[in-house]
């Protein structure tokens, strides 16, 4: 609703909604009660009917009319021919880019496959020595804590056997009794 003076009249959207049959109840009641809004609705209804008549007249024209219209429009459109200058410019730019890429690839420094330096050889020797020491060790360094646990467990098992039977047994305490 829009205010004009002291009276609130329907907006254009409300009138359009009324004509479409989807107006809110308040707007529909106002149109029924207000002479100004009713007159605006009637003017809009007449304009829509006139528009419908004109649209009907235009759609009833023959196919021949529309073909003439199409030809007249196509005659006014200038035919655009591609210019050869741009094609040559594009082609020469592409060729120059390929040439630059080829020159760059041929002049790019290649990796040298030289003999390793003395520092690399020393590092390799140290690594090989460590590997040899690990291979000769009876238990790998990572398992040394586990062997200590197994030995302690075996010692406890041996001592419980000795106390349980009442005799002192002498055995090889260095051997591993490992049960997992």
Backbone as JSON, one array per atom type, in Angstrom:
{
  "sequence": "XXXXXXXXXXXXXXXXXXXXXXXXXXXXXXXXXXXXXXXXXXXXXXXXXXXXXXXXXXXXXXXXXXXXXXXXXXXXXXXXXXXXXXXXXXXXXXXXXXXXXXXXXXXXXXXXXXXXXXXXXXXXXXXXXXXXXXXXXXXXXXXXXXXXXXXXXXXXXXXXXXXXXXXXXXXXXXXXXXXX",
  "N": [[0.84, -1.18, 0.0], [0.51, 2.23, -0.76], [0.93, 5.56, 0.44], [-1.12, 8.25, -0.25], [-1.69, 11.34, 0.39], [-4.02, 11.2, 2.93], [-5.0, 8.71, 2.49], [-4.31, 5.29, 1.9], [-3.17, 3.78, -0.96], [-3.15, 1.1, -3.38], [-0.09, -0.39, -4.45], [1.82, -0.56, -7.56], [2.69, -3.16, -7.88], [0.85, -4.5, -6.27], [-1.47, -4.07, -7.72], [-0.89, -5.42, -10.08], [-0.68, -8.0, -9.04], [-3.32, -8.29, -8.24], [-4.61, -8.31, -10.72], [-3.56, -10.66, -11.72], [-4.71, -12.43, -10.07], [-3.66, -13.14, -7.64], [-3.58, -11.52, -5.44], [-3.15, -10.15, -2.15], [-5.42, -10.5, 0.57], [-6.03, -8.1, 1.9], [-5.3, -6.13, 0.01], [-7.06, -6.8, -2.1], [-9.54, -6.31, -0.89], [-9.26, -3.57, -0.51], [-9.15, -2.61, -3.18], [-11.71, -3.19, -3.97], [-13.13, -1.39, -2.38], [-12.04, 1.15, -2.84], [-12.31, 3.81, -5.1], [-10.33, 5.04, -6.69], [-8.23, 3.14, -6.82], [-9.64, 1.04, -7.97], [-10.21, 2.13, -10.47], [-7.61, 2.36, -11.48], [-6.97, -0.36, -11.68], [-8.82, -1.16, -13.62], [-7.97, 0.38, -15.84], [-5.45, -0.8, -16.24], [-6.29, -3.39, -16.88], [-7.63, -2.96, -19.31], [-5.47, -2.06, -20.89], [-3.96, -4.4, -20.92], [-5.69, -6.08, -22.35], [-5.69, -4.78, -24.84], [-3.02, -5.12, -25.52], [-2.99, -7.87, -25.8], [-4.66, -8.18, -28.05], [-3.09, -6.91, -30.03], [-0.85, -8.61, -29.99], [-2.03, -10.97, -30.88], [-2.69, -10.18, -33.48], [-0.17, -9.81, -34.58], [0.91, -12.39, -34.48], [-0.65, -13.7, -36.24], [0.26, -13.24, -38.76], [1.48, -14.13, -42.01], [3.74, -16.77, -43.02], [5.29, -15.95, -45.12], [5.53, -13.18, -44.72], [7.19, -13.12, -42.44], [9.5, -14.34, -43.49], [10.28, -12.4, -45.37], [10.9, -10.34, -43.61], [13.07, -11.48, -42.24], [14.95, -11.73, -44.35], [15.29, -9.03, -45.03], [16.48, -8.07, -42.7], [18.84, -9.61, -42.62], [20.1, -8.65, -44.89], [20.89, -6.13, -44.09], [22.9, -6.59, -42.28], [26.32, -6.37, -42.24], [28.67, -8.37, -43.98], [31.23, -9.98, -42.42], [34.53, -10.51, -43.04], [37.21, -12.61, -42.24], [40.32, -11.22, -41.37], [43.45, -11.53, -42.91], [45.82, -10.67, -41.78], [45.8, -10.93, -38.97], [45.8, -13.69, -38.69], [48.31, -14.4, -39.73], [49.92, -13.05, -37.93], [49.34, -14.4, -35.55], [50.19, -17.01, -36.22], [52.94, -16.59, -36.72], [53.76, -15.77, -34.19], [53.31, -18.09, -32.69], [55.13, -19.84, -33.91], [57.53, -18.57, -33.28], [57.5, -18.86, -30.5], [57.72, -21.64, -30.24], [60.26, -22.01, -31.35], [61.83, -20.57, -29.5], [61.45, -22.14, -27.23], [62.68, -24.53, -28.06], [65.38, -23.69, -28.34], [65.9, -23.0, -25.71], [65.71, -25.5, -24.45], [67.88, -26.87, -25.61], [70.06, -25.39, -24.76], [69.96, -25.54, -22.06], [71.52, -26.25, -18.97], [72.98, -29.4, -18.51], [72.78, -32.17, -16.22], [75.63, -33.17, -14.41], [77.28, -36.24, -14.37], [79.36, -36.96, -12.55], [82.11, -38.47, -10.73], [81.55, -39.45, -7.32], [82.13, -37.16, -4.63], [84.83, -36.81, -2.23], [83.81, -36.46, 0.35], [81.29, -37.64, 0.14], [82.05, -40.26, -0.35], [83.34, -40.85, 2.07], [81.16, -40.7, 3.83], [79.66, -42.81, 2.85], [81.41, -44.95, 3.44], [81.39, -44.87, 6.25], [78.73, -45.5, 6.77], [78.59, -48.11, 5.68], [80.36, -49.41, 7.43], [78.95, -49.2, 9.85], [76.73, -50.77, 9.22], [77.95, -53.26, 8.85], [78.88, -53.74, 11.45], [76.44, -53.94, 12.8], [75.43, -56.25, 11.6], [77.19, -58.2, 12.5], [76.7, -58.22, 15.21], [75.22, -60.09, 17.86], [72.57, -59.62, 18.75], [70.31, -57.39, 17.47], [70.59, -53.82, 17.81], [68.19, -52.5, 18.35], [66.69, -54.45, 19.61], [67.91, -54.94, 22.01], [66.9, -53.94, 24.59], [64.71, -55.65, 24.85], [65.92, -58.15, 25.09], [67.08, -57.91, 27.57], [64.81, -57.86, 29.17], [63.84, -60.45, 28.68], [65.89, -62.0, 29.69], [65.72, -61.28, 32.4], [63.22, -62.29, 33.01], [63.62, -65.02, 32.51], [65.5, -65.54, 34.5], [63.91, -65.13, 36.74], [62.1, -67.21, 36.4], [63.81, -69.41, 36.61], [64.66, -69.12, 39.25], [62.26, -69.47, 40.61], [61.72, -72.13, 40.0], [63.82, -73.39, 41.29], [63.3, -72.79, 43.95], [60.85, -73.95, 44.25], [61.23, -76.74, 44.01], [62.88, -77.34, 46.03], [65.53, -77.99, 45.81], [68.77, -76.97, 44.89], [69.44, -76.01, 41.8], [71.82, -76.09, 39.33], [72.32, -74.3, 36.55], [72.58, -73.2, 33.18], [72.79, -69.97, 33.19], [73.13, -68.15, 31.33], [71.79, -68.9, 29.09], [68.94, -68.42, 27.03], [65.6, -68.52, 27.87], [62.94, -68.38, 26.22], [59.65, -67.62, 25.87], [56.95, -66.86, 24.03]],
  "CA": [[0.0, 0.0, 0.0], [1.21, 3.51, -0.82], [0.14, 6.65, 1.02], [-1.35, 9.46, -1.04], [-2.5, 12.14, 1.31], [-4.38, 10.44, 4.12], [-5.49, 7.4, 2.09], [-3.3, 4.38, 1.39], [-3.63, 3.14, -2.18], [-2.38, -0.08, -3.78], [1.11, -0.17, -5.28], [1.73, -1.18, -8.89], [2.84, -4.6, -7.69], [-0.41, -5.01, -5.73], [-2.45, -4.06, -8.82], [-0.51, -6.53, -10.97], [-1.07, -9.22, -8.34], [-4.79, -8.36, -8.29], [-4.99, -8.72, -12.08], [-3.15, -12.05, -11.89], [-5.53, -13.26, -9.19], [-2.87, -13.6, -6.5], [-3.45, -10.39, -4.51], [-3.43, -10.41, -0.75], [-6.81, -10.2, 0.93], [-6.12, -6.68, 2.26], [-5.28, -5.36, -1.24], [-8.29, -7.07, -2.83], [-10.61, -5.57, -0.21], [-9.05, -2.14, -0.76], [-9.55, -2.32, -4.56], [-13.18, -3.23, -4.02], [-13.68, -0.26, -1.66], [-11.45, 2.43, -3.26], [-12.61, 4.11, -6.51], [-9.08, 5.32, -7.41], [-7.51, 1.88, -7.09], [-10.45, 0.26, -8.9], [-10.01, 2.75, -11.78], [-6.27, 1.96, -11.94], [-7.05, -1.77, -12.06], [-9.55, -1.24, -14.89], [-7.09, 0.89, -16.9], [-4.44, -1.83, -16.5], [-6.97, -4.5, -17.54], [-7.86, -2.54, -20.7], [-4.17, -2.08, -21.56], [-3.57, -5.8, -21.15], [-6.53, -6.61, -23.42], [-5.19, -4.2, -26.08], [-1.76, -5.8, -25.81], [-3.35, -9.21, -26.27], [-5.17, -8.04, -29.42], [-1.94, -6.62, -30.9], [-0.04, -9.82, -30.08], [-2.77, -11.89, -31.75], [-2.57, -9.7, -34.86], [1.2, -10.06, -35.05], [1.16, -13.82, -34.66], [-1.46, -14.23, -37.34], [0.88, -12.92, -40.04], [1.88, -15.32, -42.77], [5.17, -17.16, -43.03], [5.92, -15.12, -46.16], [5.88, -11.91, -44.09], [8.35, -13.32, -41.57], [10.66, -14.6, -44.35], [10.72, -11.1, -45.91], [11.53, -9.64, -42.5], [14.36, -12.11, -42.0], [15.83, -11.36, -45.46], [15.61, -7.61, -44.9], [17.43, -7.91, -41.59], [20.12, -10.2, -43.0], [20.74, -7.76, -45.88], [21.45, -4.98, -43.39], [24.07, -7.01, -41.52], [27.48, -6.47, -43.13], [29.39, -9.64, -43.89], [32.57, -9.77, -41.87], [35.49, -11.51, -43.51], [38.4, -12.61, -41.37], [41.49, -10.56, -41.96], [44.61, -12.42, -42.95], [46.92, -10.13, -40.97], [45.77, -11.5, -37.63], [46.2, -15.1, -38.76], [49.77, -14.47, -39.88], [50.51, -12.61, -36.68], [49.2, -15.49, -34.59], [51.04, -18.13, -36.64], [54.35, -16.26, -36.51], [54.01, -15.76, -32.74], [53.39, -19.48, -32.24], [56.4, -20.39, -34.41], [58.6, -17.97, -32.49], [57.47, -19.46, -29.17], [58.27, -23.0, -30.36], [61.71, -21.85, -31.56], [62.43, -20.16, -28.23], [61.42, -23.31, -26.36], [63.7, -25.47, -28.53], [66.69, -23.13, -28.0], [66.03, -23.1, -24.26], [65.96, -26.9, -24.1], [69.22, -27.28, -26.04], [71.08, -24.66, -24.01], [69.78, -25.78, -20.62], [72.66, -27.04, -18.46], [72.67, -30.8, -18.2], [73.36, -32.63, -14.96], [76.9, -33.88, -14.55], [77.34, -37.53, -13.69], [80.77, -37.1, -12.15], [82.37, -39.38, -9.61], [81.18, -38.82, -6.05], [83.22, -36.43, -3.96], [85.48, -37.52, -1.13], [82.92, -36.42, 1.51], [80.26, -38.64, -0.09], [82.67, -41.57, -0.18], [83.55, -41.05, 3.51], [79.85, -40.97, 4.43], [79.29, -44.18, 2.45], [82.24, -45.88, 4.21], [80.9, -44.89, 7.64], [77.46, -46.23, 6.76], [78.89, -49.53, 5.49], [80.96, -49.92, 8.67], [77.87, -49.36, 10.83], [75.92, -51.92, 8.81], [78.74, -54.46, 9.13], [78.87, -53.94, 12.9], [75.1, -54.41, 13.17], [75.26, -57.62, 11.12], [78.0, -59.08, 13.32], [76.18, -58.2, 16.57], [74.3, -61.22, 18.03], [71.21, -59.1, 18.89], [70.27, -56.02, 16.93], [70.57, -52.76, 18.8], [66.81, -52.16, 18.68], [66.11, -55.51, 20.44], [68.67, -55.11, 23.25], [66.05, -53.84, 25.78], [63.86, -56.84, 24.93], [66.72, -59.28, 25.59], [67.24, -57.71, 29.01], [63.56, -58.3, 29.79], [63.76, -61.9, 28.57], [66.85, -62.55, 30.67], [65.18, -61.1, 33.76], [62.1, -63.23, 33.13], [64.21, -66.36, 32.63], [66.11, -65.65, 35.83], [62.82, -65.29, 37.72], [61.56, -68.56, 36.21], [64.8, -70.34, 37.16], [64.67, -69.03, 40.72], [61.02, -70.06, 41.14], [61.88, -73.59, 39.89], [64.76, -73.82, 42.32], [62.65, -72.69, 45.26], [59.69, -74.85, 44.27], [61.61, -78.14, 44.13], [63.64, -77.52, 47.26], [66.94, -78.24, 45.53], [69.47, -75.94, 44.16], [69.86, -76.53, 40.49], [72.77, -75.25, 38.63], [72.05, -74.32, 35.11], [73.21, -72.18, 32.35], [72.01, -68.74, 33.33], [73.34, -67.34, 30.13], [70.9, -69.31, 27.99], [67.67, -67.7, 27.01], [64.38, -69.3, 27.84], [62.03, -67.36, 25.69], [58.34, -68.16, 25.47], [56.06, -65.73, 23.71]],
  "C": [[0.88, 1.24, 0.0], [0.31, 4.58, -0.23], [0.06, 7.8, 0.03], [-2.28, 10.33, -0.21], [-2.75, 11.34, 2.56], [-4.78, 9.02, 3.78], [-4.31, 6.56, 1.56], [-3.88, 3.66, 0.18], [-2.7, 1.97, -2.51], [-1.18, 0.33, -4.63], [0.9, -0.83, -6.64], [1.84, -2.7, -8.78], [1.54, -5.22, -7.17], [-1.47, -5.06, -6.82], [-2.15, -5.2, -9.78], [-0.91, -7.86, -10.33], [-2.58, -9.39, -8.36], [-5.26, -8.84, -9.66], [-4.64, -10.19, -12.33], [-3.95, -12.99, -10.99], [-4.78, -13.78, -7.98], [-2.68, -12.49, -5.47], [-3.75, -10.84, -3.09], [-4.85, -9.93, -0.44], [-6.99, -8.7, 1.23], [-6.16, -5.81, 1.0], [-6.57, -5.56, -2.03], [-9.48, -6.33, -2.2], [-10.49, -4.08, -0.48], [-9.49, -1.77, -2.18], [-11.07, -2.3, -4.67], [-13.79, -1.99, -3.37], [-13.22, 1.09, -2.21], [-11.71, 2.65, -4.75], [-11.33, 4.38, -7.31], [-8.36, 4.03, -7.78], [-8.3, 1.01, -8.08], [-10.27, 0.8, -10.32], [-8.63, 2.37, -12.34], [-6.27, 0.51, -12.4], [-7.75, -1.9, -13.41], [-8.71, -0.72, -16.06], [-6.03, -0.16, -17.25], [-5.05, -3.02, -17.22], [-7.22, -4.18, -19.01], [-6.56, -2.56, -21.49], [-3.72, -3.5, -21.86], [-4.39, -6.43, -22.26], [-6.06, -6.07, -24.77], [-3.88, -4.87, -26.5], [-2.01, -7.2, -26.34], [-3.85, -9.16, -27.71], [-4.02, -7.78, -30.39], [-1.08, -7.86, -31.07], [-0.71, -10.85, -30.98], [-2.62, -11.48, -33.21], [-1.18, -9.99, -35.42], [1.45, -11.54, -35.29], [0.36, -14.41, -35.8], [-0.88, -13.91, -38.71], [1.4, -14.19, -40.69], [3.38, -15.57, -42.66], [5.94, -16.32, -44.04], [6.36, -13.78, -45.57], [7.15, -12.06, -43.25], [9.6, -13.65, -42.38], [11.19, -13.31, -44.94], [11.43, -10.3, -44.81], [12.94, -10.17, -42.25], [15.36, -11.72, -43.09], [16.24, -9.9, -45.35], [16.63, -7.37, -43.79], [18.8, -8.45, -41.98], [20.84, -9.34, -44.04], [21.4, -6.56, -45.21], [22.71, -5.33, -42.6], [25.26, -7.14, -42.47], [28.2, -7.8, -42.91], [30.82, -9.36, -43.46], [33.46, -10.9, -42.34], [36.7, -11.47, -42.59], [39.59, -12.0, -42.1], [42.69, -11.49, -41.85], [45.75, -11.94, -42.06], [46.96, -10.74, -39.58], [46.17, -12.97, -37.64], [47.71, -15.23, -38.87], [50.46, -14.03, -38.6], [50.47, -13.73, -35.64], [50.14, -16.64, -34.94], [52.52, -17.82, -36.4], [54.68, -16.21, -35.02], [54.14, -17.18, -32.21], [54.71, -20.12, -32.68], [57.57, -19.85, -33.6], [58.65, -18.57, -31.08], [58.05, -20.87, -29.2], [59.79, -22.94, -30.54], [62.4, -21.48, -30.25], [62.48, -21.33, -27.26], [62.51, -24.31, -26.76], [65.1, -24.97, -28.15], [66.92, -23.26, -26.49], [66.36, -24.52, -23.84], [67.37, -27.33, -24.48], [70.31, -26.59, -25.23], [70.98, -24.88, -22.5], [70.93, -26.63, -20.1], [72.21, -28.44, -18.06], [73.34, -31.19, -16.9], [74.64, -33.41, -15.25], [76.84, -35.17, -13.75], [78.8, -37.82, -13.33], [80.88, -38.09, -11.0], [82.01, -38.68, -8.31], [82.39, -38.17, -5.39], [83.74, -37.26, -2.79], [84.56, -37.55, 0.1], [81.81, -37.47, 1.36], [80.82, -40.04, 0.1], [82.91, -41.87, 1.3], [82.24, -41.38, 4.21], [79.41, -42.39, 4.08], [80.1, -45.2, 3.24], [81.76, -45.99, 5.65], [79.61, -45.7, 7.72], [77.7, -47.73, 6.59], [79.5, -50.14, 6.74], [79.89, -50.14, 9.73], [76.99, -50.57, 10.49], [76.66, -53.22, 9.12], [78.75, -54.77, 10.62], [77.51, -54.47, 13.36], [74.88, -55.86, 12.75], [76.04, -58.59, 12.01], [77.51, -59.14, 14.76], [75.18, -59.34, 16.72], [72.84, -60.78, 18.14], [71.23, -57.68, 18.32], [70.07, -55.0, 18.04], [69.13, -52.44, 19.25], [66.18, -53.19, 19.61], [66.86, -55.72, 21.76], [67.8, -54.93, 24.49], [65.16, -55.08, 25.94], [64.66, -58.02, 25.48], [66.95, -59.15, 27.09], [65.99, -58.17, 29.74], [63.43, -59.82, 29.77], [64.72, -62.55, 29.56], [66.3, -62.45, 32.09], [64.03, -62.08, 33.99], [62.61, -64.66, 33.3], [64.84, -66.56, 34.0], [65.03, -65.85, 36.89], [62.22, -66.69, 37.61], [62.5, -69.59, 36.81], [64.75, -70.31, 38.69], [63.39, -69.62, 41.3], [61.07, -71.58, 41.02], [62.77, -74.11, 41.01], [64.09, -73.78, 43.69], [61.49, -73.66, 45.36], [60.1, -76.3, 44.5], [62.41, -78.39, 45.39], [65.09, -77.82, 47.01], [67.51, -77.07, 44.8], [69.94, -76.57, 42.88], [70.82, -75.55, 39.88], [72.48, -75.39, 37.17], [72.79, -73.23, 34.4], [72.35, -70.94, 32.4], [72.15, -67.85, 32.12], [72.41, -67.73, 28.99], [69.59, -68.6, 28.13], [66.54, -68.68, 26.96], [63.3, -68.31, 27.42], [60.74, -68.03, 25.24], [57.46, -66.96, 25.22], [54.67, -66.24, 23.48]]
}
